Each structure stands twice: as C-alpha cells, then as structure tokens.
C-alpha cells in the first residue's frame, strides 16, 4: 500500500497521504505501479466520457463525439494538475534550444517556469491529436476503452523509462530520484499486466466487446510502448538521461500514439485472416 500511495502521490493530485520521505528504492517500486495509476485514471476519464455522451445526447440526432473527447482529455489533465503537459511543454522548449545552444543550456531552459514557442506548439499539436483520435474512437463506440488503454500505456512508458541503466540528466529533481530504479522483472510484469487488462477490457467492453476489439487494444499497447521506447532512445542521445519533464513528455506523446492506434480501422481481410471476424 505504501508503494501504491507513493505512485499516486508522484503521478496525480489525488488526496492520498504519501510517505514523508521517498528514497530511490521506494520510488522504483512506485514507478513500477505507474500503469495501475493509469488504470485508475482511465476508469475515471472513461466514466466522464460516457457520462458526457449521455447528457449531451439529442434524440434523433447523431451523438456528440468532440465534446466527450475534450472532457476526457481535460479530466486526465486536471487529475494530474497538468503536470505531464507542463513537462511536455518544457521538453519542447528544450528540444528547440538543443541544436542551437547545446545540452546544458537546453536543460536550463527546461527548468524555467515560462513556456516558449516550441513548448506551446508541441502541447497544442499533441493535445489536438489526443482529442481528435479520442473523438474518432467515440464515434466508433470504443471511446471509454480507448482512453483506458491510453492512460495505462502512457504510464507504462514512464515505468519503462526508469528501467535498466538509464541515468538522470541532472543530479537533482524527479529524474535523479527514479532513473534506473525499476527492476527489469517488475517492468516486464507491468507490461504483461497492461496487455492482459487491455485484452480483457476489449473482450468485455459493453459497447461491442469481442476478440477483434481485444486485439486492437493489445496492438495499441504494443505500438504505444514501441513509440515510447524509440522516443526515449532519441531523448537520451540529446540530453544524456531522463528528467521529470522527459517523463511527462513521454506520457503525453505515448497517450497520443495509443489513441491514434485505437482510432484506426483494422482492415477486414486482416480480421478474417486472424479468425476474428
């Protein structure tokens, strides 16, 4: 329970009492539970999406999809206090300054409280991707499943980013606390757990669950995880390690990639080949 409370304390603003002092060992165990924090957030945001669809439905007209999508993304931002979006903005500014000013100056810029043009642009486009993809999934009657899978997979990206010999980019901050703290075994178990929950949610989805939907959900986890892995490798070459801002950026970009997969159409011949239709 201590590890779970620590995970929620690090990744959300939910009123859970965390430990007075967090060491690297506790932080590692907490980050291994990050996908389960994503599960809780996904259930909350999915409920908000579902409720918004009900209260905005107009008899005889096509159901709303954009507004529920905006509500779902907004709920995730509010419950995390915009922490990950702030990290994404700082990461954008750091990447914008890296080529011209070098690594050290880019890290200094990422510390600043102001948001520059690069940060504003990357936040705008990532949020638009999230809202647009989620809106598409809602119109396909898999919006609640999609936001659940995206919330879990994006937090799994944070878990995997803290696995192995990953150094911190600077000697202080969240990156220094959690870098390299998650054991490979724990990360593998978290990945398998996310795949299992995604598959189960796809099978039991009340709005058309089945093998095809389960396959899509697991595929989205794999693709989102692959995107986060490639992005982490790229960022490590630029900054030499991870920071809290990098983790926040990974979470938001992975969520967008996962939602895009959930929004895509799997060709019918592929489903026939796999025996799912």
GROMACS .gro file of C-alpha atoms in nm:
model
  277
    1UNK     CA    1   0.000   0.000   0.000
    2UNK     CA    2   0.290   0.236   0.068
    3UNK     CA    3   0.420   0.189  -0.287
    4UNK     CA    4   0.071   0.245  -0.430
    5UNK     CA    5   0.021   0.564  -0.229
    6UNK     CA    6   0.363   0.685  -0.340
    7UNK     CA    7   0.277   0.616  -0.704
    8UNK     CA    8  -0.044   0.817  -0.681
    9UNK     CA    9   0.139   1.095  -0.496
   10UNK     CA   10   0.405   1.118  -0.767
   11UNK     CA   11   0.171   1.096  -1.066
   12UNK     CA   12  -0.158   1.258  -0.959
   13UNK     CA   13  -0.310   1.519  -0.727
   14UNK     CA   14  -0.548   1.274  -0.565
   15UNK     CA   15  -0.566   1.337  -0.186
   16UNK     CA   16  -0.372   1.029  -0.078
   17UNK     CA   17  -0.124   1.059   0.202
   18UNK     CA   18   0.217   0.962   0.073
   19UNK     CA   19   0.535   0.896   0.270
   20UNK     CA   20   0.719   1.184   0.434
   21UNK     CA   21   1.041   1.075   0.266
   22UNK     CA   22   1.082   0.888  -0.064
   23UNK     CA   23   1.409   0.709  -0.131
   24UNK     CA   24   1.514   0.553  -0.462
   25UNK     CA   25   1.410   0.203  -0.361
   26UNK     CA   26   1.057   0.314  -0.275
   27UNK     CA   27   1.043   0.534  -0.585
   28UNK     CA   28   1.136   0.239  -0.804
   29UNK     CA   29   0.860   0.023  -0.663
   30UNK     CA   30   0.615   0.309  -0.700
   31UNK     CA   31   0.710   0.370  -1.065
   32UNK     CA   32   0.659   0.000  -1.136
   33UNK     CA   33   0.297   0.059  -1.032
   34UNK     CA   34   0.254   0.359  -1.262
   35UNK     CA   35   0.037   0.162  -1.512
   36UNK     CA   36  -0.208   0.083  -1.232
   37UNK     CA   37  -0.231   0.454  -1.160
   38UNK     CA   38  -0.310   0.487  -1.530
   39UNK     CA   39  -0.581   0.223  -1.490
   40UNK     CA   40  -0.748   0.428  -1.217
   41UNK     CA   41  -0.717   0.748  -1.420
   42UNK     CA   42  -0.850   0.573  -1.731
   43UNK     CA   43  -1.155   0.447  -1.544
   44UNK     CA   44  -1.221   0.797  -1.414
   45UNK     CA   45  -1.177   0.966  -1.752
   46UNK     CA   46  -1.372   0.690  -1.929
   47UNK     CA   47  -1.662   0.740  -1.689
   48UNK     CA   48  -1.654   1.112  -1.765
   49UNK     CA   49  -1.659   1.041  -2.140
   50UNK     CA   50  -1.952   0.803  -2.102
   51UNK     CA   51  -2.147   1.045  -1.880
   52UNK     CA   52  -2.090   1.334  -2.120
   53UNK     CA   53  -2.217   1.126  -2.410
   54UNK     CA   54  -2.538   1.055  -2.217
   55UNK     CA   55  -2.611   1.409  -2.101
   56UNK     CA   56  -2.539   1.564  -2.442
   57UNK     CA   57  -2.736   1.311  -2.647
   58UNK     CA   58  -3.017   1.463  -2.850
   59UNK     CA   59  -3.295   1.226  -2.966
   60UNK     CA   60  -3.299   1.183  -3.341
   61UNK     CA   61  -2.955   1.340  -3.390
   62UNK     CA   62  -2.607   1.200  -3.423
   63UNK     CA   63  -2.437   1.159  -3.086
   64UNK     CA   64  -2.176   1.411  -2.977
   65UNK     CA   65  -1.816   1.294  -3.004
   66UNK     CA   66  -1.597   1.606  -2.983
   67UNK     CA   67  -1.725   1.734  -2.650
   68UNK     CA   68  -1.690   1.399  -2.470
   69UNK     CA   69  -1.337   1.370  -2.610
   70UNK     CA   70  -1.247   1.715  -2.479
   71UNK     CA   71  -1.395   1.626  -2.140
   72UNK     CA   72  -1.197   1.301  -2.121
   73UNK     CA   73  -0.863   1.465  -2.202
   74UNK     CA   74  -0.946   1.751  -1.964
   75UNK     CA   75  -1.019   1.513  -1.676
   76UNK     CA   76  -0.679   1.348  -1.721
   77UNK     CA   77  -0.511   1.688  -1.721
   78UNK     CA   78  -0.698   1.806  -1.411
   79UNK     CA   79  -0.633   1.491  -1.209
   80UNK     CA   80  -0.262   1.522  -1.285
   81UNK     CA   81  -0.263   1.900  -1.232
   82UNK     CA   82  -0.136   1.941  -1.587
   83UNK     CA   83   0.198   1.807  -1.464
   84UNK     CA   84   0.265   1.593  -1.769
   85UNK     CA   85   0.152   1.861  -2.013
   86UNK     CA   86   0.387   2.104  -1.839
   87UNK     CA   87   0.667   1.850  -1.881
   88UNK     CA   88   0.579   1.815  -2.249
   89UNK     CA   89   0.596   2.192  -2.294
   90UNK     CA   90   0.935   2.212  -2.122
   91UNK     CA   91   1.060   1.921  -2.332
   92UNK     CA   92   0.952   2.103  -2.649
   93UNK     CA   93   1.141   2.415  -2.542
   94UNK     CA   94   1.446   2.206  -2.455
   95UNK     CA   95   1.447   2.032  -2.793
   96UNK     CA   96   1.403   2.367  -2.965
   97UNK     CA   97   1.707   2.509  -2.787
   98UNK     CA   98   1.924   2.196  -2.800
   99UNK     CA   99   2.064   2.231  -3.152
  100UNK     CA  100   2.149   2.600  -3.119
  101UNK     CA  101   2.260   2.617  -2.755
  102UNK     CA  102   2.365   2.269  -2.653
  103UNK     CA  103   2.261   2.021  -2.388
  104UNK     CA  104   2.338   2.220  -2.073
  105UNK     CA  105   2.155   2.531  -2.186
  106UNK     CA  106   1.861   2.321  -2.306
  107UNK     CA  107   1.832   2.163  -1.959
  108UNK     CA  108   1.840   2.509  -1.802
  109UNK     CA  109   1.562   2.625  -2.031
  110UNK     CA  110   1.356   2.321  -1.934
  111UNK     CA  111   1.381   2.431  -1.570
  112UNK     CA  112   1.231   2.773  -1.641
  113UNK     CA  113   0.866   2.829  -1.549
  114UNK     CA  114   0.783   3.014  -1.871
  115UNK     CA  115   0.673   2.837  -2.189
  116UNK     CA  116   0.831   2.928  -2.520
  117UNK     CA  117   0.707   2.891  -2.876
  118UNK     CA  118   0.836   2.535  -2.920
  119UNK     CA  119   0.669   2.423  -2.598
  120UNK     CA  120   0.336   2.582  -2.687
  121UNK     CA  121   0.340   2.429  -3.035
  122UNK     CA  122   0.414   2.074  -2.921
  123UNK     CA  123   0.146   2.088  -2.650
  124UNK     CA  124  -0.108   2.223  -2.898
  125UNK     CA  125  -0.049   1.950  -3.155
  126UNK     CA  126  -0.026   1.662  -2.906
  127UNK     CA  127  -0.350   1.765  -2.735
  128UNK     CA  128  -0.520   1.809  -3.072
  129UNK     CA  129  -0.406   1.458  -3.168
  130UNK     CA  130  -0.540   1.318  -2.842
  131UNK     CA  131  -0.877   1.491  -2.872
  132UNK     CA  132  -0.916   1.413  -3.242
  133UNK     CA  133  -0.824   1.047  -3.204
  134UNK     CA  134  -1.043   1.004  -2.898
  135UNK     CA  135  -1.333   1.168  -3.079
  136UNK     CA  136  -1.293   0.920  -3.364
  137UNK     CA  137  -1.293   0.626  -3.124
  138UNK     CA  138  -1.606   0.759  -2.956
  139UNK     CA  139  -1.784   0.772  -3.290
  140UNK     CA  140  -1.677   0.406  -3.337
  141UNK     CA  141  -1.822   0.320  -2.994
  142UNK     CA  142  -1.492   0.238  -2.829
  143UNK     CA  143  -1.409   0.570  -2.660
  144UNK     CA  144  -1.409   0.451  -2.299
  145UNK     CA  145  -1.194   0.151  -2.388
  146UNK     CA  146  -0.955   0.374  -2.581
  147UNK     CA  147  -0.893   0.624  -2.304
  148UNK     CA  148  -0.848   0.340  -2.056
  149UNK     CA  149  -0.583   0.172  -2.273
  150UNK     CA  150  -0.412   0.504  -2.347
  151UNK     CA  151  -0.394   0.601  -1.979
  152UNK     CA  152  -0.237   0.266  -1.886
  153UNK     CA  153   0.006   0.253  -2.177
  154UNK     CA  154   0.126   0.609  -2.128
  155UNK     CA  155   0.206   0.544  -1.760
  156UNK     CA  156   0.374   0.220  -1.862
  157UNK     CA  157   0.605   0.438  -2.073
  158UNK     CA  158   0.717   0.611  -1.753
  159UNK     CA  159   0.781   0.274  -1.590
  160UNK     CA  160   0.993   0.152  -1.880
  161UNK     CA  161   1.182   0.482  -1.894
  162UNK     CA  162   1.306   0.417  -1.540
  163UNK     CA  163   1.420   0.062  -1.617
  164UNK     CA  164   1.778  -0.050  -1.671
  165UNK     CA  165   2.092   0.161  -1.666
  166UNK     CA  166   1.915   0.485  -1.752
  167UNK     CA  167   2.097   0.782  -1.596
  168UNK     CA  168   1.942   1.108  -1.479
  169UNK     CA  169   2.011   1.411  -1.697
  170UNK     CA  170   2.094   1.618  -1.389
  171UNK     CA  171   2.181   1.534  -1.028
  172UNK     CA  172   1.856   1.657  -0.876
  173UNK     CA  173   1.485   1.651  -0.943
  174UNK     CA  174   1.243   1.369  -1.018
  175UNK     CA  175   1.470   1.220  -1.283
  176UNK     CA  176   1.751   1.172  -1.032
  177UNK     CA  177   1.508   1.007  -0.790
  178UNK     CA  178   1.361   0.750  -1.029
  179UNK     CA  179   1.618   0.692  -1.306
  180UNK     CA  180   1.724   0.328  -1.319
  181UNK     CA  181   1.517   0.231  -1.015
  182UNK     CA  182   1.266  -0.008  -1.174
  183UNK     CA  183   1.385  -0.367  -1.193
  184UNK     CA  184   1.358  -0.535  -1.533
  185UNK     CA  185   1.143  -0.811  -1.387
  186UNK     CA  186   0.897  -0.561  -1.241
  187UNK     CA  187   0.882  -0.370  -1.570
  188UNK     CA  188   0.812  -0.691  -1.762
  189UNK     CA  189   0.534  -0.784  -1.521
  190UNK     CA  190   0.383  -0.436  -1.556
  191UNK     CA  191   0.390  -0.467  -1.936
  192UNK     CA  192   0.223  -0.809  -1.930
  193UNK     CA  193  -0.036  -0.683  -1.681
  194UNK     CA  194  -0.124  -0.388  -1.906
  195UNK     CA  195  -0.161  -0.621  -2.207
  196UNK     CA  196  -0.383  -0.855  -2.005
  197UNK     CA  197  -0.606  -0.576  -1.874
  198UNK     CA  198  -0.632  -0.422  -2.222
  199UNK     CA  199  -0.731  -0.756  -2.374
  200UNK     CA  200  -0.985  -0.823  -2.101
  201UNK     CA  201  -1.133  -0.475  -2.136
  202UNK     CA  202  -1.161  -0.527  -2.511
  203UNK     CA  203  -1.337  -0.860  -2.466
  204UNK     CA  204  -1.580  -0.731  -2.205
  205UNK     CA  205  -1.642  -0.384  -2.348
  206UNK     CA  206  -2.016  -0.332  -2.302
  207UNK     CA  207  -2.036  -0.138  -2.629
  208UNK     CA  208  -1.930  -0.421  -2.860
  209UNK     CA  209  -1.659  -0.624  -2.691
  210UNK     CA  210  -1.503  -0.922  -2.865
  211UNK     CA  211  -1.176  -1.074  -2.992
  212UNK     CA  212  -1.130  -0.806  -3.256
  213UNK     CA  213  -1.157  -0.528  -3.002
  214UNK     CA  214  -0.924  -0.713  -2.765
  215UNK     CA  215  -0.669  -0.747  -3.046
  216UNK     CA  216  -0.691  -0.377  -3.119
  217UNK     CA  217  -0.638  -0.289  -2.754
  218UNK     CA  218  -0.330  -0.511  -2.722
  219UNK     CA  219  -0.193  -0.380  -3.052
  220UNK     CA  220  -0.234  -0.026  -2.922
  221UNK     CA  221  -0.034  -0.116  -2.611
  222UNK     CA  222   0.245  -0.261  -2.823
  223UNK     CA  223   0.259   0.033  -3.064
  224UNK     CA  224   0.239   0.292  -2.786
  225UNK     CA  225   0.517   0.113  -2.598
  226UNK     CA  226   0.728   0.095  -2.915
  227UNK     CA  227   0.682   0.469  -2.975
  228UNK     CA  228   0.783   0.545  -2.617
  229UNK     CA  229   1.093   0.324  -2.648
  230UNK     CA  230   1.211   0.496  -2.967
  231UNK     CA  231   1.137   0.839  -2.826
  232UNK     CA  232   1.325   0.760  -2.506
  233UNK     CA  233   1.630   0.648  -2.705
  234UNK     CA  234   1.621   0.971  -2.902
  235UNK     CA  235   1.589   1.186  -2.591
  236UNK     CA  236   1.873   1.001  -2.416
  237UNK     CA  237   2.104   1.087  -2.705
  238UNK     CA  238   2.002   1.453  -2.677
  239UNK     CA  239   2.002   1.503  -2.300
  240UNK     CA  240   2.216   1.215  -2.170
  241UNK     CA  241   1.949   1.097  -1.926
  242UNK     CA  242   1.593   1.150  -1.808
  243UNK     CA  243   1.425   1.429  -1.615
  244UNK     CA  244   1.075   1.475  -1.479
  245UNK     CA  245   0.994   1.682  -1.788
  246UNK     CA  246   1.108   1.400  -2.017
  247UNK     CA  247   0.886   1.155  -1.829
  248UNK     CA  248   0.590   1.392  -1.865
  249UNK     CA  249   0.656   1.432  -2.237
  250UNK     CA  250   0.681   1.056  -2.282
  251UNK     CA  251   0.347   1.007  -2.108
  252UNK     CA  252   0.160   1.259  -2.324
  253UNK     CA  253   0.312   1.154  -2.657
  254UNK     CA  254   0.259   0.784  -2.580
  255UNK     CA  255  -0.105   0.856  -2.494
  256UNK     CA  256  -0.150   1.028  -2.831
  257UNK     CA  257   0.014   0.739  -3.019
  258UNK     CA  258  -0.202   0.483  -2.838
  259UNK     CA  259  -0.521   0.674  -2.910
  260UNK     CA  260  -0.425   0.700  -3.278
  261UNK     CA  261  -0.397   0.321  -3.299
  262UNK     CA  262  -0.733   0.283  -3.127
  263UNK     CA  263  -0.882   0.524  -3.381
  264UNK     CA  264  -0.754   0.337  -3.685
  265UNK     CA  265  -0.953   0.079  -3.877
  266UNK     CA  266  -0.816  -0.275  -3.891
  267UNK     CA  267  -0.881  -0.398  -4.250
  268UNK     CA  268  -1.146  -0.669  -4.270
  269UNK     CA  269  -0.914  -0.912  -4.458
  270UNK     CA  270  -0.671  -0.895  -4.164
  271UNK     CA  271  -0.950  -0.979  -3.921
  272UNK     CA  272  -1.060  -1.268  -4.142
  273UNK     CA  273  -0.703  -1.397  -4.158
  274UNK     CA  274  -0.677  -1.392  -3.781
  275UNK     CA  275  -1.015  -1.558  -3.746
  276UNK     CA  276  -1.160  -1.261  -3.559
  277UNK     CA  277  -1.445  -1.182  -3.797
   0.00000   0.00000   0.00000
